[in-house]
Coordinates of C-alpha atoms in Angstrom, one line a residue:
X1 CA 0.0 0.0 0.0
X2 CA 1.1 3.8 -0.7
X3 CA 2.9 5.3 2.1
X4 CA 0.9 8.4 1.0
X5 CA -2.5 7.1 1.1
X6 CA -2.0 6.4 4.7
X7 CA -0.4 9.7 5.6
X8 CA -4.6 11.7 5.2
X9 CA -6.3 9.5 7.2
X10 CA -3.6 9.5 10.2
X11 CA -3.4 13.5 10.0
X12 CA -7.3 13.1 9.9
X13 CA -7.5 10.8 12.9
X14 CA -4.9 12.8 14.6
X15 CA -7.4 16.1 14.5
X16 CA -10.1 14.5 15.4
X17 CA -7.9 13.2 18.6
X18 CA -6.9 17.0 19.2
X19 CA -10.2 18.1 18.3
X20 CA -12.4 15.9 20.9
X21 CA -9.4 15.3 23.8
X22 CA -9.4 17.4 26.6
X23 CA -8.4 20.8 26.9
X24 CA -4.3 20.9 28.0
X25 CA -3.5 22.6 31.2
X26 CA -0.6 24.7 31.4
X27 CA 0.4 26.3 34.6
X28 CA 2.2 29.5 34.1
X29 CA 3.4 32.2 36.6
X30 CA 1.3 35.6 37.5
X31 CA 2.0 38.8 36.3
X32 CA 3.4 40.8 40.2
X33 CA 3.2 44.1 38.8
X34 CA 0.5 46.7 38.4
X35 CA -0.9 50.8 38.6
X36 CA -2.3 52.0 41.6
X37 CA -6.0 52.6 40.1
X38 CA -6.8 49.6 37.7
X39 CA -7.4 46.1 38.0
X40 CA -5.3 42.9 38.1
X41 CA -5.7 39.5 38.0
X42 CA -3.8 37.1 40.1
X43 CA -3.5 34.1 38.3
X44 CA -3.7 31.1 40.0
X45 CA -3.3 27.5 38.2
X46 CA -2.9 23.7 39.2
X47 CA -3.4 21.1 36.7
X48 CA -5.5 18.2 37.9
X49 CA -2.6 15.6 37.2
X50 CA -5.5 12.7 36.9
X51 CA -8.0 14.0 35.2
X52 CA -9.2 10.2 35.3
X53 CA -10.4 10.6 38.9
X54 CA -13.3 13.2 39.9
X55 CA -12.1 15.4 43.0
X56 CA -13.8 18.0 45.7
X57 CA -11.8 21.4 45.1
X58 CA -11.2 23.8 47.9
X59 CA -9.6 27.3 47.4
X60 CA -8.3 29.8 49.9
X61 CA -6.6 33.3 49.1
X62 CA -4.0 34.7 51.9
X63 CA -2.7 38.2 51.8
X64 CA 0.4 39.0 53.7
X65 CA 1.4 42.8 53.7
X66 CA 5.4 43.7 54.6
X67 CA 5.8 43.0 58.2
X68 CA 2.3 41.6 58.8
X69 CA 0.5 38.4 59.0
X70 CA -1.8 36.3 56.6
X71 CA -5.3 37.4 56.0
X72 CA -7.8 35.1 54.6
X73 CA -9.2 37.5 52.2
X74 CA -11.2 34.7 49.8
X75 CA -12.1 30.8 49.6
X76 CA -13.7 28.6 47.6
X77 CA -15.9 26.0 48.9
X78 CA -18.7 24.7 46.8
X79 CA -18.6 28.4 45.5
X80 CA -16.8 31.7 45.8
X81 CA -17.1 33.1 49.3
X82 CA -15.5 36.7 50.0
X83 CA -14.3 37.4 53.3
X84 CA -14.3 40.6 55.1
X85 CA -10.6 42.3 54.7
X86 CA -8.6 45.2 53.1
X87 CA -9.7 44.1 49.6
X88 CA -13.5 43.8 50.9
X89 CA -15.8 44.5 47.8
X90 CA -12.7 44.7 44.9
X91 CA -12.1 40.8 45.1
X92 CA -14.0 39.0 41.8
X93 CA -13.6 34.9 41.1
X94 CA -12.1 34.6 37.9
X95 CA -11.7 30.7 38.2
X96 CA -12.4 28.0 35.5
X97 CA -15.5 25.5 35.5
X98 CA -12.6 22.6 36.1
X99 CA -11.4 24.5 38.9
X100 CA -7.8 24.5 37.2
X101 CA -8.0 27.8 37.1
X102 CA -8.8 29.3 40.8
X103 CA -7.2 32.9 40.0
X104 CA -9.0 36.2 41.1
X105 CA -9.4 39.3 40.2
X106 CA -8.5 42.7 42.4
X107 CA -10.2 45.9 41.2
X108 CA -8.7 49.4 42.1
X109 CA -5.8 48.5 43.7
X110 CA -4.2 50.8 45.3
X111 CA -0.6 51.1 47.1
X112 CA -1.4 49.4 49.7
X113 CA -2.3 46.3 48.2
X114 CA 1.4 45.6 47.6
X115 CA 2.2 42.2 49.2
X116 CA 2.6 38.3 49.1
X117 CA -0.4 36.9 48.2
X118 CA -0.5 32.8 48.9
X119 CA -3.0 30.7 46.5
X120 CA -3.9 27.3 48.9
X121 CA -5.4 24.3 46.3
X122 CA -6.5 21.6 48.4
X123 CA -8.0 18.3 46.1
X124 CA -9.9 15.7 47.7
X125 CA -10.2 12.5 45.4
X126 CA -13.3 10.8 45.4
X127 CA -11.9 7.0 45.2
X128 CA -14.2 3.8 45.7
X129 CA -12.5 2.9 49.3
X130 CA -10.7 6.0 50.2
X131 CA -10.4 9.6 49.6
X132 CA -6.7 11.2 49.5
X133 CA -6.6 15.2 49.7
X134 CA -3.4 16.7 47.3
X135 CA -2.6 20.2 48.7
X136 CA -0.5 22.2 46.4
X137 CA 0.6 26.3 46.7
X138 CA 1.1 29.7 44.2
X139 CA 2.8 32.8 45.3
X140 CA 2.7 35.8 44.2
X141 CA 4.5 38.7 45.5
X142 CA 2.4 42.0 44.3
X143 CA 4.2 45.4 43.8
X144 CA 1.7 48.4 43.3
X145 CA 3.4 51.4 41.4
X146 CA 2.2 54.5 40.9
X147 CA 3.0 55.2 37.0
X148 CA 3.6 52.5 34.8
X149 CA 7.7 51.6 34.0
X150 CA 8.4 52.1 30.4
X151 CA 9.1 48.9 28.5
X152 CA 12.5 47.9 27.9
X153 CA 11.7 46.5 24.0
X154 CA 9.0 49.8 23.6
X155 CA 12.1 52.3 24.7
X156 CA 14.8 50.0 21.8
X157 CA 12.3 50.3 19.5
X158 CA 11.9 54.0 19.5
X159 CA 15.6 55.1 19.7
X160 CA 15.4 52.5 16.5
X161 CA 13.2 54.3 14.8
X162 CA 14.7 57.7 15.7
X163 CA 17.8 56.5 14.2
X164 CA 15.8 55.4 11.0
X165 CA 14.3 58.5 11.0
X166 CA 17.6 61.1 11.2
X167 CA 19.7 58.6 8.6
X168 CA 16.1 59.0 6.2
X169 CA 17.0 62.5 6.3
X170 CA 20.9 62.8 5.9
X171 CA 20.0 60.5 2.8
X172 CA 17.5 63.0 1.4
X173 CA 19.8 65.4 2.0
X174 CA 22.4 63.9 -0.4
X175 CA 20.3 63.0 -2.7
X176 CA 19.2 66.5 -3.5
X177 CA 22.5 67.9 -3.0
X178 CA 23.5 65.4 -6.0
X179 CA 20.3 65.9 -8.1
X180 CA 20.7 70.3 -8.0
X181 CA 24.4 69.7 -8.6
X182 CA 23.8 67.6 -11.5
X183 CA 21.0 69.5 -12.8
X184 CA 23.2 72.8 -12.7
X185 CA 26.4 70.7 -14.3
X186 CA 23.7 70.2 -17.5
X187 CA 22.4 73.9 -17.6
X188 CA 26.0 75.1 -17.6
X189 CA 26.9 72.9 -20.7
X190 CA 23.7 73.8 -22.7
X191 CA 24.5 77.4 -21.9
X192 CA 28.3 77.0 -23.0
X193 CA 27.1 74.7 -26.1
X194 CA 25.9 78.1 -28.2
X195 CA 28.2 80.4 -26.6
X196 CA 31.4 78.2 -28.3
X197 CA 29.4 78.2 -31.6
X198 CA 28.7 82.1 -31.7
X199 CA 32.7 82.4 -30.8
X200 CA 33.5 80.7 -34.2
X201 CA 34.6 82.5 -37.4
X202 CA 32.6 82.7 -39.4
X203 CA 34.9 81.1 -42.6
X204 CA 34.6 78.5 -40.1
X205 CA 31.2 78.0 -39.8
X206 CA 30.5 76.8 -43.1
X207 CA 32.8 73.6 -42.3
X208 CA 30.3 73.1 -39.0
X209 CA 27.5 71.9 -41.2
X210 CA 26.7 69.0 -41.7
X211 CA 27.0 67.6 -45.4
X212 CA 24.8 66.0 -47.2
X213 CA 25.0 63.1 -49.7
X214 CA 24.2 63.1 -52.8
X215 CA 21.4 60.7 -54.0

């Protein structure tokens, strides 16, 4: 059989895989800065490492400001539950329907949000005889600032483009220098081209025309 003829219906098979398998979780760190006035979303992931195996989820958010102790500030247990704290009406759940994602959401922060903020995951697994609990921990250490700090890539890119900008115009520059100098060069020699003629004698003009041949 055709090596080729096999090759559509495995790529076909192979979507079809991607296409009805289960989403793929990937856990990847929070963003720990922000602006004092604007929102920001502490991301909080743990991938269900067997996703074979149903399992209770139970959430709780700590806060921690410099030199202080944890607050409970927000838990999940059957459904989002806020508690009373500093970040009392700003908190919003922002978690998935697996409950992979468990990340919130701050609104108007301000300075004195800065701080170490401790995501708790606690799985229970519902197994026929027994049911083992997996506990597993994201923190995030928060800064609050009160401008936003100039990219590092936004700032290259604009001395680039300053740079293209001043050698656009040097080059511009040339170029018409060239073009005025050339264009002078040719009026010079069509203005010298009758001059030399007039400045002939004229016993020698006759010999400047051009002859013409007999049929």
């Amino acid at each position: 059989m055709d090596p080729q003829g096999l090759l559509c219906p495995a790529a076909a098979l192979l979507l079809l895989m991607v296409h009805f398998g289960s989403p793929v979780c990937v856990e990847v760190p929070s963003d720990n800065q922000v602006v004092q006035g604007s929102s920001m979303k502490l991301l909080c992931i743990s991938c269900m490492k067997r996703e074979e195996v149903s399992a209770d989820t139970f959430v709780e958010w700590y806060y921690k400001p410099e030199g202080g102790d944890n607050i409970l500030i927000y838990e999940y247990s059957k459904g989002p539950l806020e508690r009373v704290s500093p970040f009392h009406g700003r908190l919003q759940w922002d978690g998935s329907k697996d409950m992979q994602d468990v990340s919130i959401t701050i609104h108007n922060v301000t300075l004195n949000d800065s701080g170490t903020f401790t995501c708790n995951i606690t799985r229970e697994l519902k197994f026929e005889i027994h049911r083992p609990s997996v506990r597993s921990s994201r923190v995030i250490h928060l800064v609050v600032t009160e401008e936003a700090g100039e990219d590092f890539t936004a700032v290259v890119s604009e001395i680039m483009m300053y740079i293209l900008l001043v050698f656009l115009t040097f080059w511009l520059l040339v170029e018409m220098v060239y073009c005025y100098r050339k264009v002078s060069k040719n009026e010079e020699v069509s203005q010298e081209s009758p001059t030399d003629y007039l400045a002939i004698p004229s016993e020698n003009k006759e010999n400047c025309s051009v002859p013409v041949e007999e049929q």
